[in-house]
Amino acid sequence: MKAPKFAYCRPSSLDEALAILADSGADAVPLAGGQSLLPALNMRLSTPDLLVDIGELGELKGIAVAGEFLRIGALTRHVELLESALIRERLPLLAEAIGHVGHVAIRNRGTIGGSLAFADPAAELPACTVALDGTVVAAGRAGRREIPAAKFFTGPLETALRPGELIVEIRLPARQPGQLWAFAELSRRHGDFAVAGLAAIAGVADRKLADARFVYFGCTDRARPAEAVGSALRGQRLPLEDRELIAKALETDLDPSDSPGWKSATKRHLARVLTERALAAMQRQMSQ
Amino acid sequence: MQPTIEVEITVNGVAVKRTIPARQHLVDFLRDELELTGTHLGCEQGVCGACTVLLDGQVVRGCLVLGAQAHGKTVETVEGLSDRGALRELQAEFARRNAAQCGYCTPGMLLTAQELLARNEPMTRDQIRQFMSGNFCRCTGYHAIIAAIAQVLADRLAQPANG
């Protein structure tokens, strides 16, 4: 279908964009790379009066190191993350995940800020941001605030952003020596949204797992740490003595809804398979 | 703020200036305003890849870019790339292997394939498949398409200039 009628403007600075968004209220929608918004418009799932095109705002682009963090501008495109040597060295989880985001043409346009703001529960980047314990920096006309990723995603396609606020930056802690990571995803076709996926980070103390932050996607309502899995894994050695620990924890953490072709129980089973793959990858990292 | 907007876009090397509806996506702009009908519309929701064009040299979904977003940018379509010979080897190999079949997906396939070739890196068949996975062929004749791309890639890499 064709998108419904809307007006369009292209502010030349962040301040101008924030002013327009604040004045226009809920009828104005920011447009970044457009790879989630334009399909929604073409399918008429969204009918804004005004698109505020922030896609070319240079001040929101780029990847930089700031101490132990990487600062990623909200308008950094997926292809730039994929090709970044910094990301490969400092954020191997994100480097691995980004290749699973869409297809080449989508990655050439889509942005990390757009993906987080859209908050699709089957998307890779929200899960990675939570697993990495990142921070979302939002700006509104009243100023900036920092939102911990674990509190940013509040439901399917819902975030803690307030009306008139934009994501301007994502801060992700660089990998610490010895930190374990794993990314695993099952989808019908490479590049499609996940049926089930997992972004996982864990620390190690005394050869035991500590601070395991496992974040599932595709089989949950939003990107959030799987708390029962995290507690079940705390203090465990790899390989696990009791693999049923995982199954029990997933019963608590995941309650996937049925979707065409996928029953809830199937998705939970796939989440378990992915968890075991992730733990196997972490075990290999521990012995390196 | 009007629901129409003036845009200046360089399409296949020619600067064009038009006043278009804000909601018009790039493919409708190319097909309806400029009568460049080589770019096809399939799903119009970013899934099928039939609408692939180059925006500032990178492949994009034409149905997921507004004409307004292309303001000040360079767009190349299958017509432009074909006329300047950039697709010659791919087109010959597609023809030789009957990889075009019904032809609907072919412009998108050719454009995505030329981005793959531009990387000038050896790729396995599986890697080529993965790279091309955003382009649907509903004749489902992927075998010939992948074989054609693999052949052109192999030929290019074997040229002396590539050592």
XYZ file of C-alpha atoms in Angstrom:
451
model
C 0.000 0.000 0.000
C 0.919 3.648 -0.066
C 1.610 5.628 3.076
C -1.156 7.926 4.319
C -0.764 11.664 3.799
C 1.603 13.479 6.097
C 3.683 16.617 6.103
C 7.450 16.427 6.187
C 10.170 18.644 7.548
C 13.916 18.391 7.743
C 15.296 20.367 10.688
C 18.960 21.317 10.393
C 19.906 20.839 14.033
C 18.972 18.699 17.008
C 17.639 21.732 18.871
C 15.360 22.609 15.975
C 14.138 19.001 15.769
C 13.389 18.936 19.516
C 11.519 22.236 19.286
C 9.361 20.953 16.416
C 8.637 17.697 18.234
C 7.750 19.543 21.437
C 5.414 21.939 19.624
C 3.724 19.301 17.490
C 2.914 16.831 20.258
C 1.945 13.263 19.582
C 1.070 13.891 15.929
C 4.711 14.308 14.953
C 7.008 11.329 14.570
C 10.780 11.408 14.153
C 12.161 9.707 11.037
C 15.709 8.331 11.272
C 16.666 5.558 8.839
C 13.020 4.724 8.284
C 13.483 0.960 8.032
C 10.809 0.275 10.658
C 8.738 3.445 10.328
C 8.259 3.372 6.546
C 6.931 -0.211 6.452
C 4.518 0.783 9.259
C 3.428 3.825 7.235
C 3.080 1.828 4.014
C 0.906 -0.671 5.863
C -0.978 2.231 7.468
C -0.275 0.947 10.952
C 0.866 4.459 11.777
C -0.770 7.714 10.657
C 1.256 10.699 11.864
C 0.526 14.244 10.687
C 4.155 15.202 10.447
C 7.429 13.360 9.887
C 10.438 15.100 11.368
C 13.402 13.830 9.357
C 16.413 13.752 11.671
C 18.290 11.286 9.432
C 20.945 13.729 8.294
C 21.824 15.309 11.633
C 25.587 14.838 11.721
C 25.756 15.630 15.437
C 24.015 12.305 16.167
C 26.412 10.130 14.162
C 29.614 8.338 14.946
C 31.340 5.889 17.257
C 33.822 7.100 19.870
C 35.672 5.718 22.882
C 35.040 7.486 26.189
C 37.018 5.759 28.928
C 35.572 2.305 29.462
C 32.545 3.086 27.303
C 31.794 3.301 23.645
C 29.568 6.198 22.707
C 27.464 5.423 19.681
C 25.515 8.254 18.071
C 21.838 7.412 17.661
C 21.968 7.853 13.893
C 24.884 5.476 13.406
C 23.801 3.072 10.715
C 23.965 -0.704 11.087
C 26.503 -0.941 8.257
C 28.794 1.435 10.163
C 28.626 -0.781 13.259
C 29.283 -3.832 11.092
C 32.387 -2.301 9.530
C 33.759 -0.648 12.670
C 37.090 -1.990 13.936
C 36.341 -0.388 17.334
C 33.111 -2.373 17.671
C 34.857 -5.583 16.629
C 37.582 -5.096 19.235
C 35.603 -3.653 22.147
C 32.075 -5.041 21.703
C 32.305 -8.513 20.175
C 28.697 -9.258 21.164
C 27.403 -6.326 19.138
C 29.744 -7.116 16.244
C 28.336 -10.635 16.087
C 24.718 -9.504 16.437
C 24.751 -6.767 13.836
C 25.232 -9.189 10.957
C 21.864 -10.688 11.876
C 20.038 -7.365 11.606
C 18.044 -7.276 8.387
C 19.684 -7.552 5.002
C 22.380 -5.486 3.333
C 19.975 -2.849 1.970
C 18.294 -2.496 5.369
C 21.641 -2.224 7.164
C 22.685 0.565 4.799
C 19.802 2.718 6.098
C 18.716 1.499 9.531
C 20.106 3.198 12.646
C 20.794 1.931 16.168
C 18.747 4.726 17.745
C 15.833 3.943 15.457
C 15.969 0.272 16.342
C 15.972 0.985 20.086
C 13.189 3.565 19.823
C 11.036 1.186 17.788
C 11.609 -1.478 20.495
C 10.555 -4.508 18.512
C 10.682 -7.439 20.965
C 12.103 -9.631 18.178
C 14.957 -7.253 17.316
C 18.627 -7.876 18.080
C 19.888 -4.443 19.135
C 17.552 -3.817 22.086
C 18.534 -7.212 23.542
C 22.247 -6.494 23.054
C 21.937 -3.067 24.682
C 20.308 -4.598 27.760
C 22.751 -7.536 27.904
C 25.668 -5.105 27.755
C 24.093 -3.043 30.562
C 24.151 0.010 28.328
C 22.669 3.431 28.813
C 20.297 5.246 26.496
C 20.803 9.001 26.397
C 17.586 10.843 25.541
C 17.186 14.523 24.771
C 14.086 16.665 24.988
C 13.564 20.392 24.960
C 13.970 20.328 28.746
C 17.404 18.711 28.535
C 19.100 15.354 28.531
C 18.661 12.328 30.730
C 20.273 8.927 30.937
C 18.109 5.830 31.045
C 19.589 2.432 31.968
C 18.833 0.005 29.127
C 17.189 -2.440 31.547
C 14.571 0.238 32.292
C 14.238 1.577 28.770
C 12.082 -1.128 27.196
C 8.701 -1.136 28.889
C 6.658 -3.381 26.574
C 6.244 -4.459 22.960
C 7.088 -1.359 20.849
C 7.046 0.690 24.059
C 9.872 2.562 25.702
C 10.541 4.965 28.546
C 10.933 7.836 26.056
C 8.629 10.747 26.842
C 6.716 12.622 24.168
C 9.053 14.965 22.331
C 12.194 13.087 23.386
C 14.737 11.615 21.002
C 17.488 9.086 21.601
C 20.737 10.912 20.957
C 23.350 8.427 22.084
C 23.828 4.864 23.272
C 26.624 4.187 25.770
C 27.896 0.647 25.973
C 30.614 -0.567 28.347
C 33.499 -2.090 26.397
C 34.282 -5.734 27.048
C 36.374 -6.298 30.156
C 39.163 -8.867 30.005
C 37.726 -12.271 30.871
C 34.122 -11.246 30.332
C 32.143 -13.958 28.560
C 29.675 -13.225 25.790
C 27.428 -15.160 23.444
C 24.921 -14.384 20.737
C 22.613 -16.939 19.178
C 19.548 -16.586 17.005
C 17.115 -18.801 15.166
C 15.123 -17.350 12.291
C 13.398 -18.806 9.255
C 15.805 -17.037 6.952
C 19.037 -15.190 7.713
C 18.221 -11.526 8.323
C 14.597 -12.089 9.269
C 13.289 -11.251 12.702
C 14.149 -13.943 15.207
C 11.794 -16.721 16.252
C 14.040 -16.931 19.292
C 17.312 -15.238 20.065
C 19.692 -14.625 22.934
C 22.260 -11.970 23.747
C 24.246 -12.985 26.815
C 27.034 -11.578 28.960
C 28.591 -13.121 32.053
C 31.466 -12.403 34.383
C 33.719 -15.057 35.893
C 34.940 -15.289 39.462
C 36.978 -18.227 40.657
C 36.097 -20.099 37.452
C 32.415 -19.770 38.300
C 29.791 -17.696 36.497
C 28.919 -14.366 38.037
C 26.572 -11.593 36.921
C 25.034 -13.544 34.061
C 22.830 -11.188 32.032
C 20.872 -13.268 29.528
C 18.461 -11.309 27.338
C 16.087 -13.166 25.035
C 14.334 -11.761 21.996
C 11.639 -13.036 19.633
C 10.191 -15.139 22.439
C 9.510 -12.419 24.995
C 7.526 -9.198 25.212
C 10.501 -6.866 25.554
C 14.250 -6.747 26.016
C 14.909 -7.365 29.717
C 17.367 -9.461 31.720
C 16.069 -12.997 32.320
C 16.282 -12.885 36.103
C 15.601 -16.532 36.919
C 18.224 -17.647 34.409
C 20.648 -15.115 35.888
C 20.133 -16.429 39.432
C 20.237 -20.061 38.334
C 23.599 -19.540 36.673
C 25.216 -17.555 39.474
C 28.058 -19.534 41.011
C 27.799 -22.369 38.487
C 30.733 -23.975 36.746
C 30.636 -24.897 33.079
C 29.536 -27.313 31.826
C 26.484 -27.262 34.092
C 26.044 -30.316 36.282
C 22.264 -30.006 36.121
C 21.001 -28.868 32.744
C 17.404 -28.866 34.030
C 18.278 -25.647 35.874
C 17.901 -23.810 32.595
C 14.571 -25.348 31.675
C 13.133 -24.478 35.083
C 14.409 -20.911 34.978
C 13.024 -20.381 31.485
C 9.598 -21.493 32.732
C 9.737 -18.468 35.020
C 11.387 -15.997 32.663
C 9.610 -16.664 29.381
C 5.953 -16.870 28.551
C 6.002 -16.555 24.767
C 2.743 -16.128 22.945
C 1.730 -18.446 20.122
C 2.398 -16.986 16.698
C 1.644 -18.410 13.261
C 3.720 -21.556 12.877
C 5.234 -21.355 16.364
C 3.657 -22.590 19.538
C 4.648 -21.109 22.862
C 6.203 -24.389 24.018
C 8.284 -24.583 20.839
C 9.689 -21.112 21.380
C 10.552 -21.923 24.989
C 12.283 -25.092 23.823
C 14.250 -23.094 21.252
C 15.225 -20.606 23.962
C 16.638 -23.515 25.940
C 18.571 -24.753 22.915
C 20.020 -21.267 22.420
C 20.910 -21.015 26.114
C 22.844 -24.270 25.929
C 24.644 -23.068 22.811
C 25.500 -19.804 24.558
C 26.850 -21.635 27.612
C 28.939 -23.880 25.350
C 30.395 -20.771 23.684
C 31.142 -19.264 27.104
C 32.841 -22.465 28.219
C 35.120 -22.288 25.172
C 35.956 -18.663 26.003
C 36.819 -19.625 29.609
C 39.290 -22.222 28.462
C 41.031 -19.892 26.024
C 4.818 22.638 6.428
C 3.040 21.460 3.309
C 2.250 17.885 2.332
C 4.321 18.531 -0.796
C 8.025 19.232 -0.889
C 10.539 20.346 -3.477
C 13.398 17.958 -4.063
C 16.552 18.017 -6.132
C 17.944 14.592 -6.802
C 20.646 13.445 -9.196
C 19.191 10.408 -10.941
C 21.475 8.399 -13.173
C 23.759 11.393 -13.516
C 21.037 13.904 -14.342
C 19.944 16.552 -11.821
C 16.156 16.648 -11.543
C 14.000 19.059 -9.576
C 10.383 18.270 -8.768
C 7.686 19.129 -6.281
C 6.399 15.838 -4.914
C 3.976 14.656 -2.246
C 5.790 14.218 1.064
C 4.481 10.670 1.313
C 5.815 9.582 -2.089
C 8.517 6.943 -1.803
C 11.512 6.810 -4.044
C 10.205 4.088 -6.354
C 6.965 5.921 -7.107
C 9.064 9.018 -7.713
C 11.258 7.143 -10.190
C 8.433 5.311 -11.920
C 5.680 7.938 -11.942
C 7.598 11.208 -12.097
C 10.577 10.141 -14.172
C 9.087 7.147 -16.001
C 12.039 4.992 -15.002
C 10.108 1.738 -14.759
C 13.082 -0.604 -14.457
C 12.794 -0.439 -10.671
C 9.944 -2.701 -9.605
C 7.596 -2.595 -6.661
C 6.845 -5.917 -5.034
C 5.700 -5.968 -1.431
C 6.072 -2.252 -0.694
C 7.030 -3.077 2.877
C 10.749 -3.699 2.608
C 10.717 -7.470 2.425
C 11.153 -8.496 -1.215
C 13.986 -6.371 -2.614
C 12.436 -5.840 -6.080
C 12.669 -2.069 -5.505
C 16.425 -2.019 -4.822
C 18.198 1.140 -6.020
C 21.483 2.826 -5.168
C 21.330 5.858 -2.890
C 24.685 7.643 -2.704
C 26.246 4.447 -4.011
C 24.707 2.035 -1.494
C 21.861 -0.382 -2.155
C 18.636 0.546 -0.380
C 15.006 -0.473 -0.485
C 13.405 2.131 -2.724
C 10.043 1.603 -1.030
C 11.584 2.393 2.374
C 13.097 5.721 1.365
C 10.920 8.771 0.798
C 11.594 10.880 -2.250
C 12.013 13.705 0.249
C 14.820 11.821 1.999
C 16.733 11.554 -1.279
C 16.932 15.345 -1.566
C 20.488 16.397 -2.388
C 21.552 12.812 -2.969
C 22.531 10.642 -5.891
C 20.235 7.851 -7.034
C 21.149 5.180 -9.548
C 18.709 2.701 -10.989
C 19.080 -0.389 -13.127
C 18.688 1.850 -16.191
C 21.629 4.055 -15.247
C 23.925 1.228 -14.222
C 22.997 -0.734 -17.322
C 23.608 2.212 -19.665
C 27.048 2.872 -18.254
C 27.999 -0.778 -18.565
C 28.382 -1.440 -14.843
C 26.182 -4.534 -15.062
C 27.465 -5.918 -18.367
C 29.092 -9.091 -17.062
C 26.252 -9.813 -14.645
C 23.620 -9.317 -17.342
C 25.500 -11.600 -19.746
C 25.857 -14.300 -17.105
C 22.200 -13.980 -16.037
C 21.161 -14.376 -19.689
C 23.491 -17.302 -20.290
C 22.138 -19.206 -17.270
C 18.500 -18.122 -17.650
C 18.754 -16.531 -14.199
C 16.256 -13.791 -15.074
C 13.310 -16.175 -15.483
C 10.176 -13.987 -15.215
C 12.390 -10.951 -14.721
C 10.473 -9.264 -11.945
C 13.156 -9.530 -9.276
C 16.046 -9.152 -11.729
C 16.728 -5.399 -11.395
C 16.956 -5.761 -7.613
C 19.098 -8.878 -7.905
C 21.495 -7.121 -10.288
C 21.887 -4.090 -8.036
C 22.447 -6.084 -4.863
C 24.861 -8.331 -6.765
C 26.885 -5.375 -8.013
C 27.321 -4.180 -4.391
C 28.607 -7.666 -3.585
C 31.009 -7.545 -6.561
C 32.186 -4.063 -5.616
C 33.676 -5.507 -2.423
C 36.023 -7.509 -4.610
C 36.421 -10.195 -1.946
C 36.312 -13.955 -2.407
C 33.004 -15.340 -1.143
C 31.704 -18.868 -0.805
C 28.370 -19.817 -2.329
C 26.829 -19.734 1.140
C 28.155 -16.238 1.751
C 26.749 -15.106 -1.581
C 23.388 -16.617 -0.657
C 23.466 -14.808 2.670
C 24.378 -11.506 1.023
C 21.540 -11.913 -1.478
C 19.021 -13.135 1.120
C 17.148 -9.828 1.143
C 16.072 -10.270 -2.481
C 13.188 -12.608 -3.236
C 12.714 -14.523 -6.467
C 9.197 -15.939 -6.518
C 10.048 -18.160 -9.485
C 12.375 -19.569 -6.773
C 15.172 -19.919 -9.275
C 17.893 -18.975 -6.834
C 20.303 -21.612 -8.054
C 20.914 -19.948 -11.414
C 21.077 -16.486 -9.838
C 23.687 -17.479 -7.253
C 25.639 -19.411 -9.891
C 25.689 -16.378 -12.188
C 26.944 -14.076 -9.414
C 29.548 -16.618 -8.276
C 30.802 -16.901 -11.853
C 31.194 -13.147 -12.347
C 32.913 -12.827 -8.961
C 35.314 -15.653 -9.809
C 36.048 -14.112 -13.219
C 36.746 -10.706 -11.697
C 38.989 -12.063 -8.982
C 40.935 -14.065 -11.562
C 41.766 -10.962 -13.595
C 45.463 -10.011 -13.415
C 44.614 -6.614 -11.876
C 43.411 -8.471 -8.818
C 46.709 -10.340 -8.537
